[in-house]
PDB file of C-alpha atoms in Angstrom:
ATOM      1  CA  UNK A  20      11.565   3.640   9.257  1.00 43.00           C
ATOM      2  CA  UNK A  21       9.684   0.578  10.636  1.00 62.00           C
ATOM      3  CA  UNK A  22      10.843  -2.689   9.167  1.00 91.00           C
ATOM      4  CA  UNK A  23       7.591  -2.945   7.184  1.00 96.00           C
ATOM      5  CA  UNK A  24       8.209   0.333   5.476  1.00 96.00           C
ATOM      6  CA  UNK A  25      11.743  -0.597   4.804  1.00 96.00           C
ATOM      7  CA  UNK A  26      10.619  -3.734   3.166  1.00 97.00           C
ATOM      8  CA  UNK A  27       8.088  -1.906   0.965  1.00 98.00           C
ATOM      9  CA  UNK A  28      10.678   0.615  -0.005  1.00 97.00           C
ATOM     10  CA  UNK A  29      13.158  -2.042  -1.013  1.00 97.00           C
ATOM     11  CA  UNK A  30      10.500  -3.764  -3.148  1.00 98.00           C
ATOM     12  CA  UNK A  31       9.094  -0.582  -4.745  1.00 98.00           C
ATOM     13  CA  UNK A  32       5.612  -2.021  -5.002  1.00 98.00           C
ATOM     14  CA  UNK A  33       2.811  -3.192  -2.768  1.00 98.00           C
ATOM     15  CA  UNK A  34      -0.178  -5.107  -3.951  1.00 98.00           C
ATOM     16  CA  UNK A  35      -3.466  -3.427  -2.914  1.00 98.00           C
ATOM     17  CA  UNK A  36      -6.103  -6.194  -2.497  1.00 98.00           C
ATOM     18  CA  UNK A  37      -9.807  -6.419  -1.845  1.00 98.00           C
ATOM     19  CA  UNK A  38     -10.494 -10.083  -0.886  1.00 98.00           C
ATOM     20  CA  UNK A  39     -13.946 -11.388  -0.332  1.00 98.00           C
ATOM     21  CA  UNK A  40     -13.495 -14.969   1.329  1.00 98.00           C
ATOM     22  CA  UNK A  41     -11.287 -15.987   4.138  1.00 98.00           C
ATOM     23  CA  UNK A  42     -10.730 -19.215   2.456  1.00 98.00           C
ATOM     24  CA  UNK A  43      -8.729 -17.534  -0.253  1.00 98.00           C
ATOM     25  CA  UNK A  44      -6.282 -15.866   2.157  1.00 98.00           C
ATOM     26  CA  UNK A  45      -3.607 -18.484   2.203  1.00 98.00           C
ATOM     27  CA  UNK A  46      -3.641 -19.290  -1.459  1.00 98.00           C
ATOM     28  CA  UNK A  47      -3.385 -15.572  -2.023  1.00 98.00           C
ATOM     29  CA  UNK A  48      -0.463 -15.395   0.301  1.00 98.00           C
ATOM     30  CA  UNK A  49       1.271 -18.356  -1.347  1.00 98.00           C
ATOM     31  CA  UNK A  50       0.719 -16.762  -4.838  1.00 98.00           C
ATOM     32  CA  UNK A  51       2.360 -13.497  -3.735  1.00 98.00           C
ATOM     33  CA  UNK A  52       5.216 -15.300  -2.123  1.00 98.00           C
ATOM     34  CA  UNK A  53       5.720 -17.453  -5.151  1.00 98.00           C
ATOM     35  CA  UNK A  54       5.944 -14.342  -7.236  1.00 98.00           C
ATOM     36  CA  UNK A  55       8.661 -12.887  -5.026  1.00 98.00           C
ATOM     37  CA  UNK A  56       6.369 -10.261  -3.474  1.00 98.00           C
ATOM     38  CA  UNK A  57       6.297 -10.879   0.520  1.00 98.00           C
ATOM     39  CA  UNK A  58       4.025  -7.876   1.262  1.00 98.00           C
ATOM     40  CA  UNK A  59       0.247  -7.223   0.853  1.00 98.00           C
ATOM     41  CA  UNK A  60      -2.145  -4.497   1.669  1.00 98.00           C
ATOM     42  CA  UNK A  61      -5.475  -5.973   2.456  1.00 98.00           C
ATOM     43  CA  UNK A  62      -8.138  -3.323   2.167  1.00 98.00           C
ATOM     44  CA  UNK A  63     -11.072  -2.820   4.466  1.00 98.00           C
ATOM     45  CA  UNK A  64     -13.455  -2.649   1.583  1.00 97.00           C
ATOM     46  CA  UNK A  65     -14.798  -6.230   2.402  1.00 98.00           C
ATOM     47  CA  UNK A  66     -16.238  -7.808   5.472  1.00 97.00           C
ATOM     48  CA  UNK A  67     -13.586 -10.358   5.341  1.00 98.00           C
ATOM     49  CA  UNK A  68     -10.552  -8.121   5.666  1.00 98.00           C
ATOM     50  CA  UNK A  69      -9.790  -8.546   9.389  1.00 98.00           C
ATOM     51  CA  UNK A  70     -10.296 -12.289   9.260  1.00 98.00           C
ATOM     52  CA  UNK A  71      -8.015 -12.497   6.109  1.00 98.00           C
ATOM     53  CA  UNK A  72      -5.284 -10.524   7.836  1.00 98.00           C
ATOM     54  CA  UNK A  73      -5.413 -12.910  10.839  1.00 98.00           C
ATOM     55  CA  UNK A  74      -5.456 -15.998   8.579  1.00 98.00           C
ATOM     56  CA  UNK A  75      -2.324 -14.916   6.789  1.00 98.00           C
ATOM     57  CA  UNK A  76      -0.668 -13.824   9.999  1.00 98.00           C
ATOM     58  CA  UNK A  77      -1.167 -17.228  11.501  1.00 98.00           C
ATOM     59  CA  UNK A  78      -0.460 -19.447   8.428  1.00 98.00           C
ATOM     60  CA  UNK A  79       2.165 -17.305   6.464  1.00 98.00           C
ATOM     61  CA  UNK A  80       3.979 -15.035   8.843  1.00 97.00           C
ATOM     62  CA  UNK A  81       6.711 -14.450   6.436  1.00 97.00           C
ATOM     63  CA  UNK A  82       4.283 -12.325   4.385  1.00 98.00           C
ATOM     64  CA  UNK A  83       4.218  -8.708   5.594  1.00 98.00           C
ATOM     65  CA  UNK A  84       0.639  -7.807   5.906  1.00 98.00           C
ATOM     66  CA  UNK A  85      -0.864  -4.378   6.133  1.00 98.00           C
ATOM     67  CA  UNK A  86      -4.387  -2.920   6.111  1.00 98.00           C
ATOM     68  CA  UNK A  87      -5.876  -0.387   3.486  1.00 98.00           C
ATOM     69  CA  UNK A  88      -8.881   1.754   3.355  1.00 98.00           C
ATOM     70  CA  UNK A  89      -8.777   2.577   7.021  1.00 98.00           C
ATOM     71  CA  UNK A  90     -11.533   5.095   7.372  1.00 98.00           C
ATOM     72  CA  UNK A  91     -12.245   4.947  11.088  1.00 98.00           C
ATOM     73  CA  UNK A  92     -10.740   3.934  14.362  1.00 97.00           C
ATOM     74  CA  UNK A  93     -12.780   0.794  14.629  1.00 98.00           C
ATOM     75  CA  UNK A  94     -11.159  -0.500  11.364  1.00 98.00           C
ATOM     76  CA  UNK A  95      -7.745   0.532  12.637  1.00 98.00           C
ATOM     77  CA  UNK A  96      -8.298  -1.362  15.922  1.00 98.00           C
ATOM     78  CA  UNK A  97      -9.492  -4.398  14.019  1.00 98.00           C
ATOM     79  CA  UNK A  98      -6.444  -4.190  11.703  1.00 98.00           C
ATOM     80  CA  UNK A  99      -4.051  -4.038  14.635  1.00 98.00           C
ATOM     81  CA  UNK A 100      -5.768  -6.935  16.353  1.00 98.00           C
ATOM     82  CA  UNK A 101      -5.518  -9.041  13.158  1.00 98.00           C
ATOM     83  CA  UNK A 102      -1.778  -8.609  12.761  1.00 98.00           C
ATOM     84  CA  UNK A 103      -1.411  -5.636  10.462  1.00 98.00           C
ATOM     85  CA  UNK A 104       2.118  -4.360  10.363  1.00 98.00           C
ATOM     86  CA  UNK A 105       1.356  -1.114   8.530  1.00 98.00           C
ATOM     87  CA  UNK A 106      -1.911   0.687   7.411  1.00 98.00           C
ATOM     88  CA  UNK A 107      -2.876   3.122   4.762  1.00 98.00           C
ATOM     89  CA  UNK A 108      -6.074   5.361   4.115  1.00 98.00           C
ATOM     90  CA  UNK A 109      -7.377   7.135   1.063  1.00 98.00           C
ATOM     91  CA  UNK A 110      -7.631  10.437   2.907  1.00 98.00           C
ATOM     92  CA  UNK A 111      -6.257  12.366   5.923  1.00 98.00           C
ATOM     93  CA  UNK A 112      -7.891  12.067   9.280  1.00 98.00           C
ATOM     94  CA  UNK A 113      -5.756  13.495  12.220  1.00 98.00           C
ATOM     95  CA  UNK A 114      -7.603  11.277  14.733  1.00 98.00           C
ATOM     96  CA  UNK A 115      -6.550   8.097  12.892  1.00 98.00           C
ATOM     97  CA  UNK A 116      -3.122   9.390  12.500  1.00 98.00           C
ATOM     98  CA  UNK A 117      -2.880   9.951  16.300  1.00 98.00           C
ATOM     99  CA  UNK A 118      -4.429   6.584  17.068  1.00 98.00           C
ATOM    100  CA  UNK A 119      -1.973   4.736  14.771  1.00 98.00           C
ATOM    101  CA  UNK A 120       0.896   6.648  16.329  1.00 97.00           C
ATOM    102  CA  UNK A 121      -0.227   5.746  19.740  1.00 97.00           C
ATOM    103  CA  UNK A 122      -0.258   2.060  18.639  1.00 97.00           C
ATOM    104  CA  UNK A 123       3.124   2.465  17.134  1.00 96.00           C
ATOM    105  CA  UNK A 124       1.699   1.228  13.740  1.00 97.00           C
ATOM    106  CA  UNK A 125       3.276   2.848  10.626  1.00 97.00           C
ATOM    107  CA  UNK A 126       0.469   4.655   9.020  1.00 98.00           C
ATOM    108  CA  UNK A 127       0.160   6.273   5.671  1.00 98.00           C
ATOM    109  CA  UNK A 128      -2.771   8.730   5.155  1.00 98.00           C
ATOM    110  CA  UNK A 129      -3.969   9.806   1.817  1.00 98.00           C
ATOM    111  CA  UNK A 130      -3.492  13.218   0.218  1.00 98.00           C
ATOM    112  CA  UNK A 131      -4.248  14.657  -3.244  1.00 98.00           C
ATOM    113  CA  UNK A 132      -3.714  18.518  -2.967  1.00 97.00           C
ATOM    114  CA  UNK A 133      -1.296  20.891  -1.437  1.00 98.00           C
ATOM    115  CA  UNK A 134      -3.927  21.755   1.093  1.00 98.00           C
ATOM    116  CA  UNK A 135      -4.177  18.079   2.224  1.00 98.00           C
ATOM    117  CA  UNK A 136      -0.418  17.864   2.382  1.00 98.00           C
ATOM    118  CA  UNK A 137      -0.228  21.112   4.397  1.00 98.00           C
ATOM    119  CA  UNK A 138      -2.521  19.726   6.984  1.00 98.00           C
ATOM    120  CA  UNK A 139      -0.837  16.350   7.130  1.00 98.00           C
ATOM    121  CA  UNK A 140       2.715  17.639   7.459  1.00 98.00           C
ATOM    122  CA  UNK A 141       1.672  20.148  10.140  1.00 98.00           C
ATOM    123  CA  UNK A 142       0.413  17.054  12.078  1.00 97.00           C
ATOM    124  CA  UNK A 143       3.818  15.361  11.641  1.00 97.00           C
ATOM    125  CA  UNK A 144       2.973  13.110   8.592  1.00 98.00           C
ATOM    126  CA  UNK A 145       6.195  12.370   6.573  1.00 98.00           C
ATOM    127  CA  UNK A 146       4.848   9.412   4.505  1.00 98.00           C
ATOM    128  CA  UNK A 147       1.628   9.956   2.486  1.00 98.00           C
ATOM    129  CA  UNK A 148      -0.367   7.994   0.044  1.00 98.00           C
ATOM    130  CA  UNK A 149      -0.961  10.061  -3.174  1.00 98.00           C
ATOM    131  CA  UNK A 150      -4.476   8.981  -4.128  1.00 98.00           C
ATOM    132  CA  UNK A 151      -6.172   8.654  -6.575  1.00 98.00           C
ATOM    133  CA  UNK A 152      -2.707   9.067  -8.245  1.00 98.00           C
ATOM    134  CA  UNK A 153      -3.901   8.712 -11.871  1.00 96.00           C
ATOM    135  CA  UNK A 154      -6.869  11.046 -11.581  1.00 95.00           C
ATOM    136  CA  UNK A 155      -4.790  13.492  -9.682  1.00 96.00           C
ATOM    137  CA  UNK A 156      -2.442  13.950 -12.514  1.00 96.00           C
ATOM    138  CA  UNK A 157       0.303  11.441 -12.462  1.00 97.00           C
ATOM    139  CA  UNK A 158       4.003  11.731 -11.645  1.00 98.00           C
ATOM    140  CA  UNK A 159       4.139  15.255 -13.031  1.00 97.00           C
ATOM    141  CA  UNK A 160       1.329  16.335 -10.855  1.00 97.00           C
ATOM    142  CA  UNK A 161       2.975  14.754  -7.711  1.00 98.00           C
ATOM    143  CA  UNK A 162       6.277  16.477  -8.387  1.00 97.00           C
ATOM    144  CA  UNK A 163       4.546  19.833  -8.416  1.00 97.00           C
ATOM    145  CA  UNK A 164       2.415  19.180  -5.260  1.00 97.00           C
ATOM    146  CA  UNK A 165       5.377  17.940  -3.455  1.00 97.00           C
ATOM    147  CA  UNK A 166       8.031  20.621  -4.494  1.00 97.00           C
ATOM    148  CA  UNK A 167       7.035  23.148  -1.722  1.00 97.00           C
ATOM    149  CA  UNK A 168       7.477  20.406   0.936  1.00 97.00           C
ATOM    150  CA  UNK A 169      10.783  19.193  -0.274  1.00 95.00           C
ATOM    151  CA  UNK A 170      12.606  20.663   2.866  1.00 97.00           C
ATOM    152  CA  UNK A 171      10.389  18.282   5.040  1.00 98.00           C
ATOM    153  CA  UNK A 172      11.582  15.158   3.390  1.00 96.00           C
ATOM    154  CA  UNK A 173       8.006  13.986   2.691  1.00 98.00           C
ATOM    155  CA  UNK A 174       7.732  10.661   0.799  1.00 98.00           C
ATOM    156  CA  UNK A 175       4.847   9.166  -1.016  1.00 98.00           C
ATOM    157  CA  UNK A 176       3.135   5.920  -2.079  1.00 98.00           C
ATOM    158  CA  UNK A 177       1.074   6.660  -5.148  1.00 98.00           C
ATOM    159  CA  UNK A 178      -1.833   4.380  -5.615  1.00 98.00           C
ATOM    160  CA  UNK A 179      -4.952   4.372  -7.737  1.00 97.00           C
ATOM    161  CA  UNK A 180      -4.391   4.347 -11.491  1.00 95.00           C
ATOM    162  CA  UNK A 181      -0.785   2.951 -11.341  1.00 98.00           C
ATOM    163  CA  UNK A 182      -0.172   0.176 -13.830  1.00 97.00           C
ATOM    164  CA  UNK A 183       2.450  -2.362 -14.689  1.00 97.00           C
ATOM    165  CA  UNK A 184       3.394  -0.111 -17.588  1.00 97.00           C
ATOM    166  CA  UNK A 185       3.751   3.087 -15.400  1.00 98.00           C
ATOM    167  CA  UNK A 186       5.819   1.650 -12.492  1.00 98.00           C
ATOM    168  CA  UNK A 187       8.981   2.988 -14.000  1.00 97.00           C
ATOM    169  CA  UNK A 188       7.537   6.547 -14.465  1.00 97.00           C
ATOM    170  CA  UNK A 189       6.440   6.656 -10.767  1.00 98.00           C
ATOM    171  CA  UNK A 190       9.644   5.263  -9.219  1.00 98.00           C
ATOM    172  CA  UNK A 191      11.788   7.657 -11.234  1.00 97.00           C
ATOM    173  CA  UNK A 192      10.407  10.253  -8.782  1.00 96.00           C
ATOM    174  CA  UNK A 193      12.906  10.213  -5.917  1.00 93.00           C
ATOM    175  CA  UNK A 194      10.341  10.931  -3.192  1.00 95.00           C
ATOM    176  CA  UNK A 195       8.238   7.988  -4.164  1.00 98.00           C
ATOM    177  CA  UNK A 196       8.867   5.129  -1.719  1.00 97.00           C
ATOM    178  CA  UNK A 197       6.834   2.665  -3.752  1.00 98.00           C
ATOM    179  CA  UNK A 198       3.596   2.237  -5.736  1.00 98.00           C
ATOM    180  CA  UNK A 199       0.449   0.645  -4.817  1.00 98.00           C
ATOM    181  CA  UNK A 200      -0.782  -1.941  -7.359  1.00 94.00           C
ATOM    182  CA  UNK A 201      -4.364  -3.001  -7.610  1.00 96.00           C
ATOM    183  CA  UNK A 202      -3.769  -4.948 -10.815  1.00 97.00           C
ATOM    184  CA  UNK A 203      -1.451  -7.495  -9.109  1.00 98.00           C
ATOM    185  CA  UNK A 204      -4.311  -9.394  -7.377  1.00 98.00           C
ATOM    186  CA  UNK A 205      -7.602  -8.354  -8.585  1.00 98.00           C
ATOM    187  CA  UNK A 206     -10.786  -9.242  -6.650  1.00 98.00           C
ATOM    188  CA  UNK A 207     -12.087 -11.239  -9.609  1.00 98.00           C
ATOM    189  CA  UNK A 208      -8.856 -13.168 -10.060  1.00 98.00           C
ATOM    190  CA  UNK A 209      -8.879 -14.225  -6.414  1.00 98.00           C
ATOM    191  CA  UNK A 210     -12.618 -15.133  -6.689  1.00 98.00           C
ATOM    192  CA  UNK A 211     -11.991 -17.259  -9.720  1.00 98.00           C
ATOM    193  CA  UNK A 212      -8.885 -18.941  -8.182  1.00 98.00           C
ATOM    194  CA  UNK A 213      -6.514 -17.505 -10.828  1.00 98.00           C
ATOM    195  CA  UNK A 214      -3.548 -17.708  -8.451  1.00 98.00           C
ATOM    196  CA  UNK A 215      -1.013 -18.514 -11.066  1.00 98.00           C
ATOM    197  CA  UNK A 216      -1.949 -15.222 -12.803  1.00 98.00           C
ATOM    198  CA  UNK A 217      -1.398 -13.410  -9.550  1.00 98.00           C
ATOM    199  CA  UNK A 218       2.064 -14.984  -9.048  1.00 98.00           C
ATOM    200  CA  UNK A 219       2.921 -13.909 -12.633  1.00 98.00           C
ATOM    201  CA  UNK A 220       1.688 -10.397 -12.019  1.00 98.00           C
ATOM    202  CA  UNK A 221       3.626 -10.191  -8.759  1.00 98.00           C
ATOM    203  CA  UNK A 222       6.871 -11.309 -10.460  1.00 98.00           C
ATOM    204  CA  UNK A 223       6.438  -8.926 -13.295  1.00 98.00           C
ATOM    205  CA  UNK A 224       5.742  -6.053 -10.820  1.00 98.00           C
ATOM    206  CA  UNK A 225       8.778  -6.972  -8.803  1.00 98.00           C
ATOM    207  CA  UNK A 226      11.020  -7.030 -11.753  1.00 98.00           C
ATOM    208  CA  UNK A 227       9.809  -3.730 -13.117  1.00 98.00           C
ATOM    209  CA  UNK A 228      10.160  -1.919  -9.719  1.00 98.00           C
ATOM    210  CA  UNK A 229      13.749  -3.385  -9.247  1.00 98.00           C
ATOM    211  CA  UNK A 230      14.791  -2.076 -12.699  1.00 97.00           C
ATOM    212  CA  UNK A 231      13.237   1.333 -11.869  1.00 97.00           C
ATOM    213  CA  UNK A 232      14.968   1.520  -8.480  1.00 97.00           C
ATOM    214  CA  UNK A 233      18.275   0.535  -9.892  1.00 96.00           C
ATOM    215  CA  UNK A 234      18.105   3.298 -12.505  1.00 94.00           C
ATOM    216  CA  UNK A 235      17.311   5.789  -9.757  1.00 89.00           C
ATOM    217  CA  UNK A 236      20.192   4.757  -7.522  1.00 76.00           C
TER     218      UNK A 236
END
């Protein structure tokens, strides 16, 4: 695996963040680092995403930054130019998978059904985002969907509906690499400057993930 995916797997959790202002980029990075969570997925749900990635890359290179909600090649190109070390998408698009591979960028497309996973694995995908994880049925549903593909050693990053309270349930599933956490750094918390809360959320998530991974070992 790429070093960024190794890091995510070692932590067991990655914050999924929609940030609106570039001026909040470094304070956000500092809050995550203070909480012991040196990784962030900056989603391309806002116009600021690319500039936020670049700002963190330049000011806090110790934070491993990735791009989320990559829905088109333009967003992928911008993410790469801005310093993203990994990327994820809510769905599966073979053209984006190919473009990320050509750029040697670790890319995690989204799946929700066995059909999605059939198409993705046929295209060489071995790390997929299970999304929206809560709506799709939780850990039990993922186990059922993944079972026929076990011989392919497919792994997953469940995102969407995962909470602090359910980290342990998800990480108990051995083919789950990590969970995506939208609660760690909410848009409104960033907007209102509640960076101490974000640090606390990050620290609690890291602790819960570490305990879950130790039980699984």
